[in-house]
Short mmCIF file of C-alpha atoms in Angstrom, two decimals:
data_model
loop_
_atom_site.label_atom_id
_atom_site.label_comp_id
_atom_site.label_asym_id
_atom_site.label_seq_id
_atom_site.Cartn_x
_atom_site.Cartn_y
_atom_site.Cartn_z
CA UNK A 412 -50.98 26.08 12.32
CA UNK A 413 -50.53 22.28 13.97
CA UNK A 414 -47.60 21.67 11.98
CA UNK A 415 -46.35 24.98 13.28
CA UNK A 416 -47.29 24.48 16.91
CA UNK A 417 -45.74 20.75 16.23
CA UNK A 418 -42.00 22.36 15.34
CA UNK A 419 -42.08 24.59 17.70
CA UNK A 420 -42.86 21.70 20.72
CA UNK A 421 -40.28 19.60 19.11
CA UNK A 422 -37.85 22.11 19.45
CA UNK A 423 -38.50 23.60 22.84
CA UNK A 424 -38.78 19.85 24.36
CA UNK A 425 -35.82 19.10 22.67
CA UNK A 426 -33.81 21.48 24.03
CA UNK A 427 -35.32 21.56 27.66
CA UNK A 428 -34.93 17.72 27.84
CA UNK A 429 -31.93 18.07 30.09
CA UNK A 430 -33.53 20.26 32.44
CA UNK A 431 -36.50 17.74 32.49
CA UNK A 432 -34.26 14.58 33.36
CA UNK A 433 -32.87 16.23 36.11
CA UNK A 434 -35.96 17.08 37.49
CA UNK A 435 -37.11 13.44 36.70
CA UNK A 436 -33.86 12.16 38.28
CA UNK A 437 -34.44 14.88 41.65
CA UNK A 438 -38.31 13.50 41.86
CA UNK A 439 -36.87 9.59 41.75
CA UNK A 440 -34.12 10.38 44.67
CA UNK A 441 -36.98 12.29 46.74
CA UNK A 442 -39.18 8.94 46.36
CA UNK A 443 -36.35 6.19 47.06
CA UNK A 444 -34.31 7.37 49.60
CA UNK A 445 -35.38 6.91 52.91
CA UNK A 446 -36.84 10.10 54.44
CA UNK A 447 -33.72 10.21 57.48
CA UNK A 448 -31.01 10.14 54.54
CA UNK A 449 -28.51 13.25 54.26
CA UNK A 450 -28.77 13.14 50.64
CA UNK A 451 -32.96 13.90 50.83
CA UNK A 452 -31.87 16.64 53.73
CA UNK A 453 -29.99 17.98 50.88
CA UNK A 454 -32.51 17.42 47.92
CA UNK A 455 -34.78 19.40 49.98
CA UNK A 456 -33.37 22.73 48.39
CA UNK A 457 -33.19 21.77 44.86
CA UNK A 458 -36.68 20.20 45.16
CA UNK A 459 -38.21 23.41 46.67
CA UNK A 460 -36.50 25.74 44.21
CA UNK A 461 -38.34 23.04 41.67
CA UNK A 462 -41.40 23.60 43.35
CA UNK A 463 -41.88 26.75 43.40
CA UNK A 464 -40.31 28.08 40.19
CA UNK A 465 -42.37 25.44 38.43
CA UNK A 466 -45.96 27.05 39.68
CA UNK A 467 -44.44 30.40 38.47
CA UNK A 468 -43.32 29.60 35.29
CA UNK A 469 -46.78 27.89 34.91
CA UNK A 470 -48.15 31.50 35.12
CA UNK A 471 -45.53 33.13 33.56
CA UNK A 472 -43.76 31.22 31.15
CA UNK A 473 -46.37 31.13 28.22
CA UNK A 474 -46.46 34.95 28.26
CA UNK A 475 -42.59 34.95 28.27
CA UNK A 476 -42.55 32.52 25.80
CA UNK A 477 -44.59 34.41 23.43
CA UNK A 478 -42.33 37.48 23.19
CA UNK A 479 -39.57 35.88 23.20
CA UNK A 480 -40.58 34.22 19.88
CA UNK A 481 -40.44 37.32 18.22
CA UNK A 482 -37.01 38.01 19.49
CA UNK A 483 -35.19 34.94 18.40
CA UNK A 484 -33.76 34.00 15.16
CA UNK A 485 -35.94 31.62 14.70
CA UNK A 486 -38.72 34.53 14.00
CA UNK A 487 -36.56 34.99 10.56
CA UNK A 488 -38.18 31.26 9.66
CA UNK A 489 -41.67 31.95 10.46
CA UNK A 490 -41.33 35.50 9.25
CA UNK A 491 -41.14 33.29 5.74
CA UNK A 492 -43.99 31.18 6.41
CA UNK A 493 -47.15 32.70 4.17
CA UNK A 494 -49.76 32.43 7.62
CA UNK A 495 -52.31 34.74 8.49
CA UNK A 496 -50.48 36.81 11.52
CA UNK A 497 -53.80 35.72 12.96
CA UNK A 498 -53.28 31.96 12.57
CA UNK A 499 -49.56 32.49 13.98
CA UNK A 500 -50.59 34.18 17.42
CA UNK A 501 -53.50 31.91 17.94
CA UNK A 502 -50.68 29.18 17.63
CA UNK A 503 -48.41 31.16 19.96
CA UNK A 504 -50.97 31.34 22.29
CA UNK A 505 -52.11 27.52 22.22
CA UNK A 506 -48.05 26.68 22.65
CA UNK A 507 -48.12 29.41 25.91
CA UNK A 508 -51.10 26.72 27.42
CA UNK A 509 -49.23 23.97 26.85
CA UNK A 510 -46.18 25.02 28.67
CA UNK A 511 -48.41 26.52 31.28
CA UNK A 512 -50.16 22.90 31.63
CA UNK A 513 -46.31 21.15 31.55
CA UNK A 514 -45.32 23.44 34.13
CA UNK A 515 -47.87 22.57 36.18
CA UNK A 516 -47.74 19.15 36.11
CA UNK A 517 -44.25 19.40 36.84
CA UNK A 518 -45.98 21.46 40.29
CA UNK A 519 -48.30 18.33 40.52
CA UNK A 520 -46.18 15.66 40.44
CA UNK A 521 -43.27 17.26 42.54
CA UNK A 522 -46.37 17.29 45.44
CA UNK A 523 -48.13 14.09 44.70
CA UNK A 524 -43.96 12.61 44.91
CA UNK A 525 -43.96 13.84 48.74
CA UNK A 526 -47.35 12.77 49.48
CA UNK A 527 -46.83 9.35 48.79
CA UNK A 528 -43.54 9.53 50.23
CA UNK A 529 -44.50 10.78 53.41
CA UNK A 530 -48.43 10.72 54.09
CA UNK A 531 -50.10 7.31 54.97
CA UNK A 532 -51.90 6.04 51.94
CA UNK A 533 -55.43 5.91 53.78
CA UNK A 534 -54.53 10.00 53.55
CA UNK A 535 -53.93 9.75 50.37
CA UNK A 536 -56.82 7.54 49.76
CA UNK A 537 -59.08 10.05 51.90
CA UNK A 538 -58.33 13.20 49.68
CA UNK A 539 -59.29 11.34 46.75
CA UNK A 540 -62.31 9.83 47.87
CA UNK A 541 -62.97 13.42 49.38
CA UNK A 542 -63.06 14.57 45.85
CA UNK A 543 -64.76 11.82 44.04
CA UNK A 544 -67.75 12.11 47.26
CA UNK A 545 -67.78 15.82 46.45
CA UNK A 546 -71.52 17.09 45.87
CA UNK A 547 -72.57 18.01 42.33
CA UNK A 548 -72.41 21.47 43.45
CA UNK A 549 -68.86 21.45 45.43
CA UNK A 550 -67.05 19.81 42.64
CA UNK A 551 -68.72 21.84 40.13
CA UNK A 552 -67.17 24.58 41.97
CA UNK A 553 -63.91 23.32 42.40
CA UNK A 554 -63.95 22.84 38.53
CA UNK A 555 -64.87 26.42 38.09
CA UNK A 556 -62.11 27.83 40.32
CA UNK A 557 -60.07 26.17 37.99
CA UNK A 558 -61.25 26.98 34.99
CA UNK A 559 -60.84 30.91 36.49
CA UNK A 560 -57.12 29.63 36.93
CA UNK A 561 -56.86 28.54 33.42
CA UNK A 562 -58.13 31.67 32.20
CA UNK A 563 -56.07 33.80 34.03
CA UNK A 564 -53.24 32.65 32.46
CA UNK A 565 -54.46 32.54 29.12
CA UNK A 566 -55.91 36.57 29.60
CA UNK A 567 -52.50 37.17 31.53
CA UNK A 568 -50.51 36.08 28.18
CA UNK A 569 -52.38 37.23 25.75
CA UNK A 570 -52.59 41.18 27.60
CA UNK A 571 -48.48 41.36 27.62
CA UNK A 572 -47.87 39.48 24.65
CA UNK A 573 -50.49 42.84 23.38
CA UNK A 574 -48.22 45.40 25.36
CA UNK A 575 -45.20 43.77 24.41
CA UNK A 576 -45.99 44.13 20.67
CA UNK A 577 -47.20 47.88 21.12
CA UNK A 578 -44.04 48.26 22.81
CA UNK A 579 -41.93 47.17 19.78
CA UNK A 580 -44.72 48.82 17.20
CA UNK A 581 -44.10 52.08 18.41
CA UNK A 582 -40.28 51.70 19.78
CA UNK A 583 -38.58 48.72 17.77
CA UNK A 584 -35.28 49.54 19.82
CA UNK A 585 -36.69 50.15 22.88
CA UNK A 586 -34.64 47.31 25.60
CA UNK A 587 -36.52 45.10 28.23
CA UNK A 588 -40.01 45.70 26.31
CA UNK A 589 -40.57 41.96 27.91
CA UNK A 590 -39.55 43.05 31.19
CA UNK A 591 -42.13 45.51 30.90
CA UNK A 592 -44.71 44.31 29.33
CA UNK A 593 -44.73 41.19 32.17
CA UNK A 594 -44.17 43.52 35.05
CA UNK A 595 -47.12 45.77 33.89
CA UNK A 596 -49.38 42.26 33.07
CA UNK A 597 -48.58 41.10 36.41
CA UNK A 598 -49.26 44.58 38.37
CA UNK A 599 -53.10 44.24 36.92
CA UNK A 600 -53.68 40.85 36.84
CA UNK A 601 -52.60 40.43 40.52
CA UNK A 602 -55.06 43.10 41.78
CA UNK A 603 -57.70 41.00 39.75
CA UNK A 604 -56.96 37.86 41.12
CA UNK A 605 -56.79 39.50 44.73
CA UNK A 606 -60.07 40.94 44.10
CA UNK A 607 -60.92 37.04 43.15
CA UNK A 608 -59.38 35.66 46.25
CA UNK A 609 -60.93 38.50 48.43
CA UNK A 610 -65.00 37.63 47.07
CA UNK A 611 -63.91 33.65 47.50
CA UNK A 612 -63.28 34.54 50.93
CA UNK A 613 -65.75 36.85 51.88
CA UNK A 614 -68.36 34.88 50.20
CA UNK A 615 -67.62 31.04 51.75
CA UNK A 616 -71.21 30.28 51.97
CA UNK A 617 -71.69 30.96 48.30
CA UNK A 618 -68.36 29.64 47.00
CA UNK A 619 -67.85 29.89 43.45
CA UNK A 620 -70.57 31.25 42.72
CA UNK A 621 -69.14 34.63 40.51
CA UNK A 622 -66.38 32.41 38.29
CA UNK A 623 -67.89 32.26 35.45
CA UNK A 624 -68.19 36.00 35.52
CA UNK A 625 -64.29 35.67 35.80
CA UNK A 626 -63.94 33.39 33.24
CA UNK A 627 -66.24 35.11 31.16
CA UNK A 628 -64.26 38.44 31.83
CA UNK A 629 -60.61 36.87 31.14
CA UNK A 630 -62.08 35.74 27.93
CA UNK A 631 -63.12 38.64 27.16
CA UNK A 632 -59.84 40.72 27.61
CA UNK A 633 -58.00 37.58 25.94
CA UNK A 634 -60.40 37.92 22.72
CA UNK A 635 -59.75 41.74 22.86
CA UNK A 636 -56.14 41.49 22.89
CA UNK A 637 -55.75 38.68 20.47
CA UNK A 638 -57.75 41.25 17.94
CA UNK A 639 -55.62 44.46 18.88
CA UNK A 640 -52.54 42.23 18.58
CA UNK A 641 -53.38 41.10 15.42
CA UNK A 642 -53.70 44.70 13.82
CA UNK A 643 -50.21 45.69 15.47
CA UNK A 644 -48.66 42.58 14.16
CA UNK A 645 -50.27 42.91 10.47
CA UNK A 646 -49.56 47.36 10.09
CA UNK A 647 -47.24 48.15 12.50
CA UNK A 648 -44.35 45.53 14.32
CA UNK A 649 -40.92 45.68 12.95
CA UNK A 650 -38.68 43.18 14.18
CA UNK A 651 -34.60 43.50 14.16
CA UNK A 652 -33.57 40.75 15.69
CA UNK B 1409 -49.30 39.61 -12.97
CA UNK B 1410 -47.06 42.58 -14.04
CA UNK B 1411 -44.00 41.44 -16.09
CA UNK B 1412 -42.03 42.76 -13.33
CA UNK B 1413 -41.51 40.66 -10.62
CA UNK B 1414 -40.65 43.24 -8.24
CA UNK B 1415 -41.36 47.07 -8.24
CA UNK B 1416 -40.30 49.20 -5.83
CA UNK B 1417 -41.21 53.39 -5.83
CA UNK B 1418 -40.01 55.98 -3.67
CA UNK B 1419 -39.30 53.88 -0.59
CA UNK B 1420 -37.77 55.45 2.37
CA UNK B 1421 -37.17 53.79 5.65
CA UNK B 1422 -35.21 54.57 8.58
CA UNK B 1423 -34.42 53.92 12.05
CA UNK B 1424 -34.91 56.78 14.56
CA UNK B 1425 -32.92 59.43 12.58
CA UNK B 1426 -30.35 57.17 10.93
CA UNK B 1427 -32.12 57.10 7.32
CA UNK B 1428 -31.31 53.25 6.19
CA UNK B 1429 -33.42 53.70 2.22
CA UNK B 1430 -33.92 56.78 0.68
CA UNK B 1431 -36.32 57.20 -2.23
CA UNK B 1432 -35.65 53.67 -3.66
CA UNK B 1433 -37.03 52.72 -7.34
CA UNK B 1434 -36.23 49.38 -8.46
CA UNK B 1435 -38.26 47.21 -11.34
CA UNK B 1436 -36.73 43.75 -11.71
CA UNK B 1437 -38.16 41.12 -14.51
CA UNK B 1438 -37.74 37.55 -14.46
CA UNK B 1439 -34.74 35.54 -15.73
CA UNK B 1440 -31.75 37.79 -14.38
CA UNK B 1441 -29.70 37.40 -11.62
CA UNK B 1442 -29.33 40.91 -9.96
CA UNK B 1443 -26.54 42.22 -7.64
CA UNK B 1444 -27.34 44.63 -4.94
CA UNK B 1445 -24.27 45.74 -4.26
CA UNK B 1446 -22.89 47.60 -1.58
CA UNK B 1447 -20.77 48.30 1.62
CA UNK B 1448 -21.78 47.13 4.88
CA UNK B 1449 -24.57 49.56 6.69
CA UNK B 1450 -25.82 50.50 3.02
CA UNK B 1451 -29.40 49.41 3.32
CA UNK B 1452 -29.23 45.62 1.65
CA UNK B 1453 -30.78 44.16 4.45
CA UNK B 1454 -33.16 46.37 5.19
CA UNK B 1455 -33.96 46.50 1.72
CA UNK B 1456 -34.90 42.54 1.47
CA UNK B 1457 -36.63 42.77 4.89
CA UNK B 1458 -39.00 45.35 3.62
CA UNK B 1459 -39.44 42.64 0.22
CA UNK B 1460 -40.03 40.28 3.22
CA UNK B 1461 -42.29 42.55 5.04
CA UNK B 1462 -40.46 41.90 8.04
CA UNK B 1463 -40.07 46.18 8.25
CA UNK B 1464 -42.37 48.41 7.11
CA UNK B 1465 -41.40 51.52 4.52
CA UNK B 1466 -42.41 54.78 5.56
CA UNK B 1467 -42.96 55.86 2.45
CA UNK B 1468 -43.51 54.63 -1.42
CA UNK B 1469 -44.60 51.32 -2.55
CA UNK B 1470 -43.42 47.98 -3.20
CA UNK B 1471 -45.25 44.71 -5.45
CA UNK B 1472 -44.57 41.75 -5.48
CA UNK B 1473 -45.45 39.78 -8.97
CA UNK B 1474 -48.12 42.91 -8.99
CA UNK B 1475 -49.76 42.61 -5.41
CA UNK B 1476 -48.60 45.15 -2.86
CA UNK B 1477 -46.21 43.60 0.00
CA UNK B 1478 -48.07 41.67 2.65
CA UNK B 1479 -48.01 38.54 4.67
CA UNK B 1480 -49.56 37.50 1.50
CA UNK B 1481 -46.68 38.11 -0.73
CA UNK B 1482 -44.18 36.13 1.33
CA UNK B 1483 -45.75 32.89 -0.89
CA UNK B 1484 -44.15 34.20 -3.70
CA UNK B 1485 -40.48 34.58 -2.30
CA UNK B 1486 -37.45 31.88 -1.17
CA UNK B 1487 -35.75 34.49 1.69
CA UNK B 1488 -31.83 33.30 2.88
CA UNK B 1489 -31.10 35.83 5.49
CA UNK B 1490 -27.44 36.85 6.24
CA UNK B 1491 -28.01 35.15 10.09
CA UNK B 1492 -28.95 31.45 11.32
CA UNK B 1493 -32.28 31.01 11.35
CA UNK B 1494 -33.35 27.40 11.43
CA UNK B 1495 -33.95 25.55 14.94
CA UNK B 1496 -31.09 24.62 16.63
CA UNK B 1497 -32.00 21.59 18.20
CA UNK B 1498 -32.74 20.11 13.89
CA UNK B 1499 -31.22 17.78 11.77
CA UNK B 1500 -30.38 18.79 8.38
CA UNK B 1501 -33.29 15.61 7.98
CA UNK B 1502 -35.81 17.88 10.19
CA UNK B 1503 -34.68 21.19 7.90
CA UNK B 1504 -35.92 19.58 5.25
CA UNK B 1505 -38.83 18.08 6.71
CA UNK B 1506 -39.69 21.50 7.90
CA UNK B 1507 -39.88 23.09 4.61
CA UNK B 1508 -41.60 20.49 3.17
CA UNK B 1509 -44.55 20.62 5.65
CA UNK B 1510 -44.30 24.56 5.84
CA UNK B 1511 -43.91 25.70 2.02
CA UNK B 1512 -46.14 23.70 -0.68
CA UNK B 1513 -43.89 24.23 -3.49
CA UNK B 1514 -41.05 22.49 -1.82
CA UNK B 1515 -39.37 20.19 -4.07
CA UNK B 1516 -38.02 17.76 -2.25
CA UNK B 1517 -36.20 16.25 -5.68
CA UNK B 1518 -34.61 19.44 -6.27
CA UNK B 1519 -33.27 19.81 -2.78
CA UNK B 1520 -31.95 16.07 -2.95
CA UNK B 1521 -29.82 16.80 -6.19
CA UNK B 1522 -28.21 20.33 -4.58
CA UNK B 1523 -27.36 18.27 -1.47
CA UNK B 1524 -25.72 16.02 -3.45
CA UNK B 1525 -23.88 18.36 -5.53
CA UNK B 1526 -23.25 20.35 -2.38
CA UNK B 1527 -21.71 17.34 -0.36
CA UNK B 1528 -24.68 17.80 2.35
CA UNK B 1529 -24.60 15.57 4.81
CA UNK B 1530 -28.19 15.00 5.84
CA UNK B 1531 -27.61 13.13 8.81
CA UNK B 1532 -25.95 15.66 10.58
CA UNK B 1533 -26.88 18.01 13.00
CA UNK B 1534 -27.80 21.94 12.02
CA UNK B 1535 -25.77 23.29 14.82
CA UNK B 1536 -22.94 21.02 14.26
CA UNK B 1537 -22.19 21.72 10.73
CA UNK B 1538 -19.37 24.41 9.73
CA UNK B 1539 -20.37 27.38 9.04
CA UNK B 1540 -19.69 26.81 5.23
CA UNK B 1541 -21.75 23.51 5.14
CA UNK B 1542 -24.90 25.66 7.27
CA UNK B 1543 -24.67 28.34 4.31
CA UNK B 1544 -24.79 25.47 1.84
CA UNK B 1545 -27.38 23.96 3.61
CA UNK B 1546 -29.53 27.33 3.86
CA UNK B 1547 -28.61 27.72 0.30
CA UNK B 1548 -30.01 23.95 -0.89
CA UNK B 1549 -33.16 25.21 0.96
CA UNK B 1550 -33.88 28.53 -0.29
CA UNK B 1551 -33.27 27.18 -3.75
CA UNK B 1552 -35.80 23.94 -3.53
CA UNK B 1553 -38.69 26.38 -3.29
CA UNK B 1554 -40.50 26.85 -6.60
CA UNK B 1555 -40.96 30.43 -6.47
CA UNK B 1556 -40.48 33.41 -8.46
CA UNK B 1557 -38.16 35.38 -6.50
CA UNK B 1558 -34.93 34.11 -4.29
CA UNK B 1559 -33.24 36.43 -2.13
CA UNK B 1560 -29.92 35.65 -0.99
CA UNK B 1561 -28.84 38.50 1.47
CA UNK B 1562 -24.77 37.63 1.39
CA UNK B 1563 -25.02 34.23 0.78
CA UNK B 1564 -20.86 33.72 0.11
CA UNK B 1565 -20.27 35.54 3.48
CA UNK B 1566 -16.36 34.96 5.09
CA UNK B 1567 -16.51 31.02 3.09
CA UNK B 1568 -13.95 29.26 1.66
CA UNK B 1569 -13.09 29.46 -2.12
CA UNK B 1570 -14.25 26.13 -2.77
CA UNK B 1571 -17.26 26.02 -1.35
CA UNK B 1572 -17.62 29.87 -2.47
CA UNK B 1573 -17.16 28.24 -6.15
CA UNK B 1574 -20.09 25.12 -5.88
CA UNK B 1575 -22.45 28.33 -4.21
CA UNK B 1576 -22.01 30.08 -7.21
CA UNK B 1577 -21.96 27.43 -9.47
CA UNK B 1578 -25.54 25.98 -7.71
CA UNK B 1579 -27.15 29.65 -8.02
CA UNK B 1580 -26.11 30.37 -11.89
CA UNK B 1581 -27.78 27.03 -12.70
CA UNK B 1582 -31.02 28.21 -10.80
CA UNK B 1583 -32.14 30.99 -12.71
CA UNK B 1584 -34.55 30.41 -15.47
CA UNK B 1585 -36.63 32.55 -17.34
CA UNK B 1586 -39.47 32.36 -14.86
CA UNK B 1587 -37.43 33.54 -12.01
CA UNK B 1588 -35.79 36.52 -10.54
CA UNK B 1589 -32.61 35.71 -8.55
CA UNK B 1590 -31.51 38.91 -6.15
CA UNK B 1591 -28.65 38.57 -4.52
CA UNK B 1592 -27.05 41.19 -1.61
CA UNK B 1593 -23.11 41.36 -1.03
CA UNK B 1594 -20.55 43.36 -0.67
CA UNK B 1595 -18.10 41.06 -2.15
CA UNK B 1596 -18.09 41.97 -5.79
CA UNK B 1597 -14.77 39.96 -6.52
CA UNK B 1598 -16.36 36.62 -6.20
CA UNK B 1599 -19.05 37.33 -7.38
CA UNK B 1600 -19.25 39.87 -10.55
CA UNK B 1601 -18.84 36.88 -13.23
CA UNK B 1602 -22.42 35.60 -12.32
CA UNK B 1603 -24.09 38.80 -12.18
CA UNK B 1604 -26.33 40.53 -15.11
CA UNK B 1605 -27.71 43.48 -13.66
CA UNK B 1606 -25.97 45.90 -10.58
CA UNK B 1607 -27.18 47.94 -8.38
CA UNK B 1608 -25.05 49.86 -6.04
CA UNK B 1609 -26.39 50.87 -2.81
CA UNK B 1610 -25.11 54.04 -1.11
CA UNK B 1611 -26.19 55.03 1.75
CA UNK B 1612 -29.71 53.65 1.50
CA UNK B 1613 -29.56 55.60 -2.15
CA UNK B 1614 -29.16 53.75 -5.53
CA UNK B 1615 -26.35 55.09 -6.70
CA UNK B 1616 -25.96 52.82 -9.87
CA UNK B 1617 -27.86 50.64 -11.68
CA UNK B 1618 -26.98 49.17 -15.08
CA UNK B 1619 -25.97 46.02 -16.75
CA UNK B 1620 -23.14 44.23 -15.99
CA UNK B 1621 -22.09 43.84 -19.84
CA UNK B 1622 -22.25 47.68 -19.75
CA UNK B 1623 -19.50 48.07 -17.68
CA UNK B 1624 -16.58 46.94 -20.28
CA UNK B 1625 -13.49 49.25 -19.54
CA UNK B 1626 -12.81 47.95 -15.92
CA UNK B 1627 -13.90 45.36 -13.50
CA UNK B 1628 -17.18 45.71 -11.83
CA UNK B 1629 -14.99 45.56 -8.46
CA UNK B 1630 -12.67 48.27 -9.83
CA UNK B 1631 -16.50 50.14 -10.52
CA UNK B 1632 -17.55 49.96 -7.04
CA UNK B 1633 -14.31 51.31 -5.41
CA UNK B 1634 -14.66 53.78 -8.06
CA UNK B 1635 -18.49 54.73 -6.71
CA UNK B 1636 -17.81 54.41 -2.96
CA UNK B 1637 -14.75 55.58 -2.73
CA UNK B 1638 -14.68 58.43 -4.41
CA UNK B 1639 -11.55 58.09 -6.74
#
């Protein structure tokens, strides 16, 4: 399964490494350059597009990902591979964290650039003494918030990677089945995490306290769709690509 | 394990209402090379992707060295689809890399002396090379497997005569007695001398299946324009 995941890093790294310099490069300019330059005024556009597509492919992309690897030709090579359909999706679904995590790093760092750029360093210095002088209780919470990020993503995935396959089981030529399958994931999942959002703020005094319900929850709908999956891939998908 | 290598009974598949295999019965030993022959559309492909378990039948059965088809099964065959397939981003290095790490009976020896006989250059890119030099590559690969069963769906596809020649010359050398060799094409001309059993496909039907030394009045080409042609 590592040596799988391992190929498959390789691969998409390899051939995202372009977009990844630029990025690099666009991060670098937005540091240097003095904040009054015409070429940051012009940045600005590029970096925000950067921005925000990054903290929407970090929710998106591993879900995408994942169907799309049973679309390419690529699938013919792992289709010869003798692995457990099992030990294949679990793999998919540990690659789909991964890019999640790069993605939002790339979220992070685009941020943290601009805040040293442009805030005073005691700011700087504030928010992260603000976090490190957190209570037990307040970072604990922060953590858990998280964690219910983390394992929104992970349920989000795994629940259209489960309607994408049932898509193809039961109409193998059926177009846009990832269209779908992400548009449907995303309808529930965003009343969910509204729901979330609405307790957090209707419940201030007792922040955090319900998340590990959530997390417990978005486990639980990632466990059952990893098994359903598992029984469409094994009896039932038929790939054409 | 059964003597045959492959069995297949009553298999029918199709897509939507186009019917792509039609009651299919097929029991191939070890130590042949076999020809599924056939015009394009006529079910070769779906044929080795249901070996593969890629598709599912919708009816019959199909065993592979005796166990039914399964993830399982795929241990037991060397697939060389008719499409690319390896990562486009690898060297002809990482291809082989990659098959060592994936498939345990890799034989990294074996692939060493095809590349060698093939002219491979290992240092070069996968998406770089011709399309004649990728088929050789995918070719030195599928062979290097120590398994019972290689199939090569139209391996010799739109290639020069050459390298058409050192393809066939590299796959006739392969088979031994302890392996089945099933190869999918519609170009008979090129291919007939290396062939001991053939099996015309016909509209997802087998419409012929004999030995090759039992067709003696004509050309095995001149055969299959006979079969789907009509004449």
């Amino acid at each position: 399964m590592f040596k799988y995941i391992k190929w498959e890093l390789k691969d998409e790294l390899k051939r995202k490494s372009v977009l990844g310099i630029v990025v690099i490069i666009l991060y670098l300019l937005i540091y240097i350059l003095p904040s009054e330059s015409e070429t940051v005024g012009l940045l600005a556009i590029p970096y925000i597009i950067v921005l925000l597509g990054s903290i929407l492919m970090a929710y998106l992309y591993g879900a995408y990902r994942t169907m799309k690897s049973y679309q390419r030709d690529t699938f013919l090579l792992e289709s010869m591979i003798p692995f457990n359909p099992g030990t294949l999706l679990l793999a998919k679904y540990i690659l789909a964290i991964i890019f999640n995590i790069i993605f939002s790093l790339v979220y992070v760092l685009g941020v943290a650039v601009v805040l040293f750029k442009e805030a005073n360093f005691d700011v700087v210095k504030g928010m992260f003494d603000f976090f490190f002088q957190m209570d037990f209780d307040g970072m604990q919470a922060l953590l858990r918030m998280l964690l219910v990020l983390f394992t929104t993503t992970v349920a989000f995935t795994s629940f259209a990677t489960l309607l994408f396959l049932a898509i193809k089981s039961f109409f193998p030529n059926l177009n846009g089945a990832t269209l779908i399958s992400i548009t449907l994931g995303l309808f529930f999942f965003s009343k969910i995490i509204i729901s979330y959002i609405k307790n957090i703020a209707s419940n201030m005094d007792s922040f955090g306290e319900g998340d590990i319900l959530y997390c417990i929850f978005f486990l639980a709908i990632t466990a059952i769709c990893y098994f359903i999956s598992v029984i469409f891939i094994r009896d039932k998908l038929e790939v054409y690509n | 394990m059964s003597q045959n290598y492959l069995e297949i009974s009553n298999v029918s598949k199709s897509y939507g209402n186009t019917l792509a295999l039609k009651d299919v019965n097929l029991a191939l030993e070890p130590g042949k090379i076999v020809g599924i022959l056939g015009p394009n559309g006529s079910g070769k492909t779906t044929l080795f992707k249901t070996i593969m378990h890629i598709i599912r039948q919708q009816q019959g059965t199909v065993k592979i060295c005796g166990e039914e088809v399964s993830y399982e099964t795929r241990k037991y065959i060397s697939f060389m689809p008719d499409k690319e397939f390896l990562y486009k981003s690898m060297k002809v290095m990482d291809a082989t890399k990659y098959y060592q790490e994936m498939f345990n009976d890799f034989d990294i020896s074996r692939f060493n002396e095809l590349a060698k006989k093939l002219q491979l250059d290992t240092l070069a890119d996968v998406d770089k090379l011709s399309k004649g030099n990728k088929e050789k590559l995918v070719l030195a690969l599928t062979l290097s497997r120590n398994v019972p069963i290689y199939l090569l769906d139209e391996p010799l596809g739109n290639l020069d005569p050459v390298i058409k020649h050192e393809m066939l010359t590299v796959i006739k050398q392969s088979v031994t007695d302890k392996n089945l060799i099933i190869i999918s094409t519609h170009l008979i001309k090129d291919i007939q001398e290396i062939l001991e059993r053939i099996i015309f496909l016909k509209n997802g039907h087998i419409e012929v299946d004999c030995l090759s030394s039992d067709v003696t009045n004509k050309s095995i080409e001149d055969y299959y324009l006979e079969v789907f042609t009509n004449v």
